mmCIF file of C-alpha atoms in Angstrom:
data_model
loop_
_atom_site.group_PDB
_atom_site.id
_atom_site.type_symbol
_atom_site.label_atom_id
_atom_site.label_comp_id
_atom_site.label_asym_id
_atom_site.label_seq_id
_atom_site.Cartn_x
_atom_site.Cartn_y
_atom_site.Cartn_z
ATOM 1 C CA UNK L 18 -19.035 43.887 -19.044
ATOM 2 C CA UNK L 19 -15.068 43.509 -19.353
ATOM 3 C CA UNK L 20 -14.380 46.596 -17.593
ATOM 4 C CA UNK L 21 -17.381 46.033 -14.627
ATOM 5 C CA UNK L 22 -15.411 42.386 -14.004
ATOM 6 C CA UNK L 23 -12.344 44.252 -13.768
ATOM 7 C CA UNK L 24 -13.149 46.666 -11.415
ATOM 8 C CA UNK L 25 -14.930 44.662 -9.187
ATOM 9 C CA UNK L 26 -12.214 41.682 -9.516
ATOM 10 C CA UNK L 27 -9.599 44.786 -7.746
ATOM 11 C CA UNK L 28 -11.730 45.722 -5.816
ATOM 12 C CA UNK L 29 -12.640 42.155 -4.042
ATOM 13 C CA UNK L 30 -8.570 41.669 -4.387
ATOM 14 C CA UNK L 31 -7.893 44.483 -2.464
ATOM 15 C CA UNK L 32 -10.890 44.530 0.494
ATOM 16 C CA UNK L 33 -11.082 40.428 1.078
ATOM 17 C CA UNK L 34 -7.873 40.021 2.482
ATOM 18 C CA UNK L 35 -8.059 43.235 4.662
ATOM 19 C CA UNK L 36 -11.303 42.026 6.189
ATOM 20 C CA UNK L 37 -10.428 38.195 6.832
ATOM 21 C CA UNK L 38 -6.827 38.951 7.542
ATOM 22 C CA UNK L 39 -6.989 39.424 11.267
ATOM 23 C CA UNK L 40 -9.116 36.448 11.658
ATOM 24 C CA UNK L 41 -7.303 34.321 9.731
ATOM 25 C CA UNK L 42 -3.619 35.053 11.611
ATOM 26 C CA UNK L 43 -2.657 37.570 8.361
ATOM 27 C CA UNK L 44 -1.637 34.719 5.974
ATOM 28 C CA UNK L 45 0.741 34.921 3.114
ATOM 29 C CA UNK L 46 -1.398 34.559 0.437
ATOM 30 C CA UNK L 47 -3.406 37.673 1.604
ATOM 31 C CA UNK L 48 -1.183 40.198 1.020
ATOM 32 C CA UNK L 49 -0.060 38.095 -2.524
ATOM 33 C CA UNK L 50 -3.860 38.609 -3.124
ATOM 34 C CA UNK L 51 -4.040 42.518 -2.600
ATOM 35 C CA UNK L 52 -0.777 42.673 -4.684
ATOM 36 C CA UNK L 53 -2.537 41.188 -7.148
ATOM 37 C CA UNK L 54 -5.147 43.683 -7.522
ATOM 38 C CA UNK L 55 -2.604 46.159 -8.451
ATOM 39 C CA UNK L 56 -1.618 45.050 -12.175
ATOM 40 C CA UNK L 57 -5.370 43.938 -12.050
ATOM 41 C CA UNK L 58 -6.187 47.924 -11.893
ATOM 42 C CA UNK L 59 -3.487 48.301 -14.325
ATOM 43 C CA UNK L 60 -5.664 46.261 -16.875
ATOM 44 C CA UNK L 61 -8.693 48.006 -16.169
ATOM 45 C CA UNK L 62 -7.050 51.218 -17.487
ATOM 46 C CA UNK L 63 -5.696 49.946 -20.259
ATOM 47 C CA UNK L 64 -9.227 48.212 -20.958
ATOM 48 C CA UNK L 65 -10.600 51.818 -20.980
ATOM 49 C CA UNK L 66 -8.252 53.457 -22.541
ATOM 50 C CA UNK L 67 -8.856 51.241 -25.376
ATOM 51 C CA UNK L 68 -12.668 51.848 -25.693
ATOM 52 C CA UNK L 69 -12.128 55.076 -25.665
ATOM 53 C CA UNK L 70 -9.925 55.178 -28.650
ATOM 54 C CA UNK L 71 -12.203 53.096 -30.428
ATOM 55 C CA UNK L 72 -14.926 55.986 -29.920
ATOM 56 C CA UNK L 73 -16.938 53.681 -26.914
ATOM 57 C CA UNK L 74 -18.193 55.043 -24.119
ATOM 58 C CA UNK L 75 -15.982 53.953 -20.973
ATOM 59 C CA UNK L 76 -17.474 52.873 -17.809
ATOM 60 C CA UNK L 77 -15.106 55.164 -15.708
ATOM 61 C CA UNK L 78 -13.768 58.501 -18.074
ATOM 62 C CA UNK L 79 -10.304 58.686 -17.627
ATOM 63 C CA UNK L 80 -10.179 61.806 -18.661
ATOM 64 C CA UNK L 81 -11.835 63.499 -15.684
ATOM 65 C CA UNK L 82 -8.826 62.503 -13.868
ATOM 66 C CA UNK L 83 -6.114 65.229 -15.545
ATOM 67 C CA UNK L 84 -8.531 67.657 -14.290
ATOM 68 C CA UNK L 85 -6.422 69.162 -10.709
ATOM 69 C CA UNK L 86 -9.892 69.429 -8.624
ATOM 70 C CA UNK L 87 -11.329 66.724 -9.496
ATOM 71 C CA UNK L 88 -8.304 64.272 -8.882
ATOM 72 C CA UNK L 89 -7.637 66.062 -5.517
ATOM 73 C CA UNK L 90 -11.360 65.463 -4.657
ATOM 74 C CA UNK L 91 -12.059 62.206 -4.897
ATOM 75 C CA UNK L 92 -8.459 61.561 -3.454
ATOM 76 C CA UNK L 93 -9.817 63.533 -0.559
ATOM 77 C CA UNK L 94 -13.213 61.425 -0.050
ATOM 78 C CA UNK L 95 -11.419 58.284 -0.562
ATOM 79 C CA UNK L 96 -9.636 59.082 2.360
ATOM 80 C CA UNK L 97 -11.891 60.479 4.344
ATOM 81 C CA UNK L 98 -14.787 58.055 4.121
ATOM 82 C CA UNK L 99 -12.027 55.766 4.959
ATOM 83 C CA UNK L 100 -10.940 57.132 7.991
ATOM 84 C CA UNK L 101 -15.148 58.255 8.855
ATOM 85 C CA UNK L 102 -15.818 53.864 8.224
ATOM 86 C CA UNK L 103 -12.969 53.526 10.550
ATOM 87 C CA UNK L 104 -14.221 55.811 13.591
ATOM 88 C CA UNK L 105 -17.606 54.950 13.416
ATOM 89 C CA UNK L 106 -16.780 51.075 13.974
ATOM 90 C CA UNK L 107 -14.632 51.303 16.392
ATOM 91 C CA UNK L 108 -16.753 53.855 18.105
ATOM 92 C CA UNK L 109 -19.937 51.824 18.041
ATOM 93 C CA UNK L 110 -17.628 48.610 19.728
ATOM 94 C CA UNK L 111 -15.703 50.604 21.889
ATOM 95 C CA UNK L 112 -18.836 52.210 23.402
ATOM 96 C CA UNK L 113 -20.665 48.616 23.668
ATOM 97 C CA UNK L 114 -17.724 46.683 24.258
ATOM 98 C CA UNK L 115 -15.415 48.615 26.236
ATOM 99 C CA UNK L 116 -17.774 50.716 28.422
ATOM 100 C CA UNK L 117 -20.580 48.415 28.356
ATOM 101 C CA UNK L 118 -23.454 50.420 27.022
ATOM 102 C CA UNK L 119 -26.426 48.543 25.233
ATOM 103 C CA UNK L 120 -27.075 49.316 21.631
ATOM 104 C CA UNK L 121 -29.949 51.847 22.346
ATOM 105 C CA UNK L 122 -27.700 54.005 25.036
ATOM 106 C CA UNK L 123 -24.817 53.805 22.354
ATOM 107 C CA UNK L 124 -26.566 55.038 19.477
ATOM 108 C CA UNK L 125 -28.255 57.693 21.518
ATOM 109 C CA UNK L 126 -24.491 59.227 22.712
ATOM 110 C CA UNK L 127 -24.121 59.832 18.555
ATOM 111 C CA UNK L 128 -26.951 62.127 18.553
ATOM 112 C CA UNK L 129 -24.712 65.406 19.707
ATOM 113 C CA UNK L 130 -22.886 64.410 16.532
ATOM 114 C CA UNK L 131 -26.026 64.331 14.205
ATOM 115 C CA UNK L 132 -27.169 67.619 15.476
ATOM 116 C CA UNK L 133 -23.449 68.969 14.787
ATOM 117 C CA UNK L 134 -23.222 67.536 11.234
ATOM 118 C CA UNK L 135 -26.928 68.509 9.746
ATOM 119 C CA UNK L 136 -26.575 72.055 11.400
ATOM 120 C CA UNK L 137 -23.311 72.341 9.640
ATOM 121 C CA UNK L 138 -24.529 70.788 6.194
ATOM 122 C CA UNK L 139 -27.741 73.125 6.437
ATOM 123 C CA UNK L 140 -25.515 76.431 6.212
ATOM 124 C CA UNK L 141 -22.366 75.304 4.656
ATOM 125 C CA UNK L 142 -23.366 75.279 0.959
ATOM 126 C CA UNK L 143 -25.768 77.900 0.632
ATOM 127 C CA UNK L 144 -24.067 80.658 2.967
ATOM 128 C CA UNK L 145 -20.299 79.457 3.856
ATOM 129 C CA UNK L 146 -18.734 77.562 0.411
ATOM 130 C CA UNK L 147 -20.019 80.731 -1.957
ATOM 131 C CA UNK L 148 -17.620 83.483 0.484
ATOM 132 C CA UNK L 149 -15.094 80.883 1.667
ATOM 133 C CA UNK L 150 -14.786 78.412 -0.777
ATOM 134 C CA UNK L 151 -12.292 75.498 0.290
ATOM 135 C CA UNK L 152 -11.713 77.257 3.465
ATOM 136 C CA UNK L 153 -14.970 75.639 4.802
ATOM 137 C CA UNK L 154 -13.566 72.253 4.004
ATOM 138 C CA UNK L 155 -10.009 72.935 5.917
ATOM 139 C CA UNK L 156 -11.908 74.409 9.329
ATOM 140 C CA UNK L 157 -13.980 71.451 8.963
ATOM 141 C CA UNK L 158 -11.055 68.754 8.673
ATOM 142 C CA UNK L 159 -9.108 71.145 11.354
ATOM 143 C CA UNK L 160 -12.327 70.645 13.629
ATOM 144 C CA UNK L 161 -12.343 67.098 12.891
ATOM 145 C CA UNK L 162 -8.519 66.873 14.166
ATOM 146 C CA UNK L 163 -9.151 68.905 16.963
ATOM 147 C CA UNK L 164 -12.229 67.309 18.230
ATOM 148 C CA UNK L 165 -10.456 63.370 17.450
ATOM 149 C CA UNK L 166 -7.653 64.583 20.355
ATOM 150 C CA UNK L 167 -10.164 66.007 22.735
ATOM 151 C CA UNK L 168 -12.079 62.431 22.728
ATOM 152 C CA UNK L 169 -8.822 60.748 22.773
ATOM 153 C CA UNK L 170 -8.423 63.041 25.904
ATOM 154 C CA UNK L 171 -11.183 62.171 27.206
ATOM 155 C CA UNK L 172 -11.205 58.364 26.773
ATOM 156 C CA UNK L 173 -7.908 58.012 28.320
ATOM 157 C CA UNK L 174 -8.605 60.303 31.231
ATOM 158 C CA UNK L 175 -11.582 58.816 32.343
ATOM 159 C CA UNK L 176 -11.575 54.754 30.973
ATOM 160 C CA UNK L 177 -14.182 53.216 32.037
ATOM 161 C CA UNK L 178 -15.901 56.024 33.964
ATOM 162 C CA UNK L 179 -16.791 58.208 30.907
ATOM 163 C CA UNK L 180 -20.444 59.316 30.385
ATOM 164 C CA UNK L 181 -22.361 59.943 27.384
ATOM 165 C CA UNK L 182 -23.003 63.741 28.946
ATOM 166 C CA UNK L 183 -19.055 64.607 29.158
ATOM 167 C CA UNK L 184 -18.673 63.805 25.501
ATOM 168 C CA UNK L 185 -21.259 66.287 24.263
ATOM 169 C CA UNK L 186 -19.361 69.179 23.490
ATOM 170 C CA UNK L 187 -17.050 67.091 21.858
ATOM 171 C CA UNK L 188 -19.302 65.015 19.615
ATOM 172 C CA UNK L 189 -21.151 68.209 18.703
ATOM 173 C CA UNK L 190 -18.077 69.889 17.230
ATOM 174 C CA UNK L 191 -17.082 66.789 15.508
ATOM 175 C CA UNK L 192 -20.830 66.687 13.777
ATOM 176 C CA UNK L 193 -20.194 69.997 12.738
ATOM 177 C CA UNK L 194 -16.865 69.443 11.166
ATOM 178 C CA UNK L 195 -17.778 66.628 9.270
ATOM 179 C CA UNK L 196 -21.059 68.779 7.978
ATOM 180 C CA UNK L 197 -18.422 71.455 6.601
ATOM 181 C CA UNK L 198 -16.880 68.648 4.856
ATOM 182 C CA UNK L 199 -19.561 66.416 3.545
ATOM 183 C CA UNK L 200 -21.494 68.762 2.300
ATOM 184 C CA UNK L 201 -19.672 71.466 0.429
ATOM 185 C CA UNK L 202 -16.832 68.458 -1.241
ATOM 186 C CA UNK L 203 -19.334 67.295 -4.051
ATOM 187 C CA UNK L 204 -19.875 70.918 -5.508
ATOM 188 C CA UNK L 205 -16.063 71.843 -5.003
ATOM 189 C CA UNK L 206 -14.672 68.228 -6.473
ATOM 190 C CA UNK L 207 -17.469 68.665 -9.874
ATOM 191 C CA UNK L 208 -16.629 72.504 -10.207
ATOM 192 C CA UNK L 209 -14.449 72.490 -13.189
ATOM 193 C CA UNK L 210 -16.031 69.393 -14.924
ATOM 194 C CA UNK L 211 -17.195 69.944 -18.050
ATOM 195 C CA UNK L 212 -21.129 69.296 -18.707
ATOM 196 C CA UNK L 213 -20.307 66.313 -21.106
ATOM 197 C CA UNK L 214 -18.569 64.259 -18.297
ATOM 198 C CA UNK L 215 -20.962 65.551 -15.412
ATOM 199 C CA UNK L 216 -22.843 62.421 -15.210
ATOM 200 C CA UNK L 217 -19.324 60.343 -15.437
ATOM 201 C CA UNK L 218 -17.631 62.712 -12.813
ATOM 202 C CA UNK L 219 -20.802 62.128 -10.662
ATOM 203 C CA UNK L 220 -21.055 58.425 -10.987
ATOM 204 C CA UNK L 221 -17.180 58.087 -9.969
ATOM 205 C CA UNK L 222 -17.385 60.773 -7.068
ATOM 206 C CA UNK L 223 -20.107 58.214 -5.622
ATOM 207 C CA UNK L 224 -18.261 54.743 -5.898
ATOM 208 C CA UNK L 225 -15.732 56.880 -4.404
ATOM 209 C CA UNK L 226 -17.700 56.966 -1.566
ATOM 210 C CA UNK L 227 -18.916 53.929 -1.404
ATOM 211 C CA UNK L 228 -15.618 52.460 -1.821
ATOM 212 C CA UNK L 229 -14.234 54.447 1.094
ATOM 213 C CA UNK L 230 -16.691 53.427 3.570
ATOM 214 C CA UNK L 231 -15.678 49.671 2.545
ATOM 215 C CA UNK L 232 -12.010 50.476 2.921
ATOM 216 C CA UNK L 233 -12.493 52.121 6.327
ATOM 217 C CA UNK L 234 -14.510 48.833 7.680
ATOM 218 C CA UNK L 235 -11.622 46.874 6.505
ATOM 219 C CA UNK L 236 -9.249 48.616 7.961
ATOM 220 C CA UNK L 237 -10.832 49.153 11.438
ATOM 221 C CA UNK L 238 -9.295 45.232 11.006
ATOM 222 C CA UNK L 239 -5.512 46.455 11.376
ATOM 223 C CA UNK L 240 -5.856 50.159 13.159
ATOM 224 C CA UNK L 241 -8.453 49.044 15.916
ATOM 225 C CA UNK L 242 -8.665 45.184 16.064
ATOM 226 C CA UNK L 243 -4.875 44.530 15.825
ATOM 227 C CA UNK L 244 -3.913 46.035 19.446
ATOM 228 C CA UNK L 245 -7.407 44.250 20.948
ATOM 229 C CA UNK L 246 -5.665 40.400 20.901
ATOM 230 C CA UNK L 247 -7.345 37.226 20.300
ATOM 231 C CA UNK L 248 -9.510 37.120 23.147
ATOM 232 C CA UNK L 249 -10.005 41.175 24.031
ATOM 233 C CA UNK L 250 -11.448 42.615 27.960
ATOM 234 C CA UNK L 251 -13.352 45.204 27.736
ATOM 235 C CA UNK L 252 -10.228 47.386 28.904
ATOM 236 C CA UNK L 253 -8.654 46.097 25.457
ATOM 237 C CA UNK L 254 -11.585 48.408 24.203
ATOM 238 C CA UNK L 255 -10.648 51.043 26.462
ATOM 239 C CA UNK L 256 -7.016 50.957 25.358
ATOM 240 C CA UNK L 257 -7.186 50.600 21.776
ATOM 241 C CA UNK L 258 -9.890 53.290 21.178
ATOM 242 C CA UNK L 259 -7.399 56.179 21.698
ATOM 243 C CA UNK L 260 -4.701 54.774 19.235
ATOM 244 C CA UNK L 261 -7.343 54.511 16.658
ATOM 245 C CA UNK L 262 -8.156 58.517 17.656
ATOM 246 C CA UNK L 263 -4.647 59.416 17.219
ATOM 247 C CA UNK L 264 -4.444 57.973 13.928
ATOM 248 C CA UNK L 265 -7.816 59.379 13.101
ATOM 249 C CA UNK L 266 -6.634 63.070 13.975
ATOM 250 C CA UNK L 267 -3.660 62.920 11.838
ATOM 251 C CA UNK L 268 -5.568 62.095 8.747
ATOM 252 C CA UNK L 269 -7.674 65.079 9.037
ATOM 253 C CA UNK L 270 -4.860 66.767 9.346
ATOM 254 C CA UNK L 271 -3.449 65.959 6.477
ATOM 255 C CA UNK L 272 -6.831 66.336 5.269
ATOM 256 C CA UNK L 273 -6.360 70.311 5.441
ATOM 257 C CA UNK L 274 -2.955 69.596 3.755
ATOM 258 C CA UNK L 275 -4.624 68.015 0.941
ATOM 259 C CA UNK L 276 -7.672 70.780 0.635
ATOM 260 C CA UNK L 277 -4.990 73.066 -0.717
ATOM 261 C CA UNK L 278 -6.025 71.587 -4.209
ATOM 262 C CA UNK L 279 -9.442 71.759 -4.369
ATOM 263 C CA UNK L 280 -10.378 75.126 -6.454
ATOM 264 C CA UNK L 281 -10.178 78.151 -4.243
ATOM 265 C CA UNK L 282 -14.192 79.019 -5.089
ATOM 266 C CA UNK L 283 -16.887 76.990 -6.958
ATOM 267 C CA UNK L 284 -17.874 78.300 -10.150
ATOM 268 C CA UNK L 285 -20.596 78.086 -12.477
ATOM 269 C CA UNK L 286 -19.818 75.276 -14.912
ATOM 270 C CA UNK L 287 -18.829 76.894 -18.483
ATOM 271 C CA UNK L 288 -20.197 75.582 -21.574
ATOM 272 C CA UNK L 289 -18.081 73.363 -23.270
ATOM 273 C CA UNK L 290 -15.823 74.878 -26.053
ATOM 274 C CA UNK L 291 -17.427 72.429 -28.759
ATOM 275 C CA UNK L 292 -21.390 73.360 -27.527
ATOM 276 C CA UNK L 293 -20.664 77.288 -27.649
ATOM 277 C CA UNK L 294 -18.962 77.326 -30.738
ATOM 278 C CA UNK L 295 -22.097 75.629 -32.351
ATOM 279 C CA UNK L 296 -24.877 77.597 -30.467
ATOM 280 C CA UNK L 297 -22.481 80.654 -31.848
ATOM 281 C CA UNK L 298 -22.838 79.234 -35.604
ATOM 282 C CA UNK L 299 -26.578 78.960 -34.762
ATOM 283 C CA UNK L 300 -27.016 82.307 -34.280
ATOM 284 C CA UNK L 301 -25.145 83.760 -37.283
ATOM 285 C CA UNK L 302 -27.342 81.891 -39.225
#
């Protein structure tokens, strides 16, 4: 119970003020708040250090984090998610706001990217992560980068003209390099996990996510909404989109930067030292 109000106490410290900030002129006592969640986190550790120690089961298993891949991982969907929360608001308002399309016609110019991203997912675990490994994930980040600066291209070359049928191409290779990420990142961050913390490693790996998508929303606030003004035209849309693309494409490229740690391969999870050297004792018997 401790640790749960802990977590979520940073966690609300932290997001609040980056949501309200903008609205609210970016008060002082915002970014006090969002210090404050720092030394807040600080307890939270300490809190599970200590239950560990005293032989209770922690909510989040510290543990899992001195493990290279694993760390890098969920460092790597953190910001990711982030920066996928970001584009996909600021997509959504730039298509509706800034070239006027209704809700239907906006969701219907993502569908290139759908097709991209599930035939990606389809073929990246089962045929591309096995040979490649954590090349999949770089090509898919470089494709993400690549296909951020061709939109931002595209956006600024045409404004307010752009159609839904020019951005196809593009779209469709941005679906597939988020599929190459998605995808294959769960069974490269759990790789070297051992079985005992599977469930732990699994459970953090997914308010990871969570998290990240959260984060990116709130920030859409500052990378997005801060150039648009109080009282934005739809060519504030038009202008602030390809700033927020920019930014986008250098995250995935640090992105492929930050791949480097993942585990070269996935592997088949060993048995734990203590489990083998019992079934071993078993069997001497």
């Amino acid at each position: 119970m401790t640790g749960t109000l802990l977590l979520t106490s940073t966690l609300v410290l932290l997001l609040y003020p980056l949501t309200q900030g903008r609205e609210l002129g970016w008060p002082a006592w915002g970014f006090t708040v969002m210090a404050a969640s720092v030394p807040v986190l600080a307890l939270f550790v300490a809190h599970q250090r200590a239950r560990s120690r005293r032989g209770k089961t922690p909510l989040v298993e510290l543990s899992l984090f001195r493990n290279k891949s694993f760390s890098a991982g969920t460092a790597i969907e953190l910001l990711n998610g982030t920066a996928t929360g970001i584009f996909f608001l600021a997509w959504m308002l730039y298509l509706q706001y800034g070239l006027g399309y209704s809700p239907l016609r906006a969701a219907l110019t993502g569908i290139p990217f759908s097709i991209g991203a599930a035939a990606a997912s389809a073929v990246a675990v089962q045929y591309l992560l096995p040979r490649f490994g954590r090349k999949v994930l770089q090509a898919g980040a470089a494709l993400m980068a690549l296909s951020m600066l061709a939109y931002l291209w595209q956006a600024d070359h045409y404004r307010a003209a752009l159609t839904p049928w020019q951005t196809i191409p593009t779209l469709w290779v941005m679906g597939l390099g988020m599929g190459l990420i998605m995808a294959p990142l769960v069974d490269l961050v759990l790789a070297e996990v051992p079985h005992r913390h599977a469930g732990s490693g699994s459970g953090v790996f997914n308010t990871v996510q969570q998290l990240s998508q959260a984060l990116g929303i709130a920030l859409a606030s500052v990378l997005f909404f801060g150039p648009l003004g109080a009282d934005p035209t739809p060519r504030a849309y038009i202008d602030a989109f390809p700033t927020t693309l920019a930014w986008l494409a250098g995250i995935n490229a640090l992105l492929v930067v930050l791949m480097c740690a993942l585990p070269k391969k996935t592997q088949r999870h060993q048995p734990d030292e203590e489990h083998t050297d019992e079934n071993q004792s078993v069997l001497t018997r």
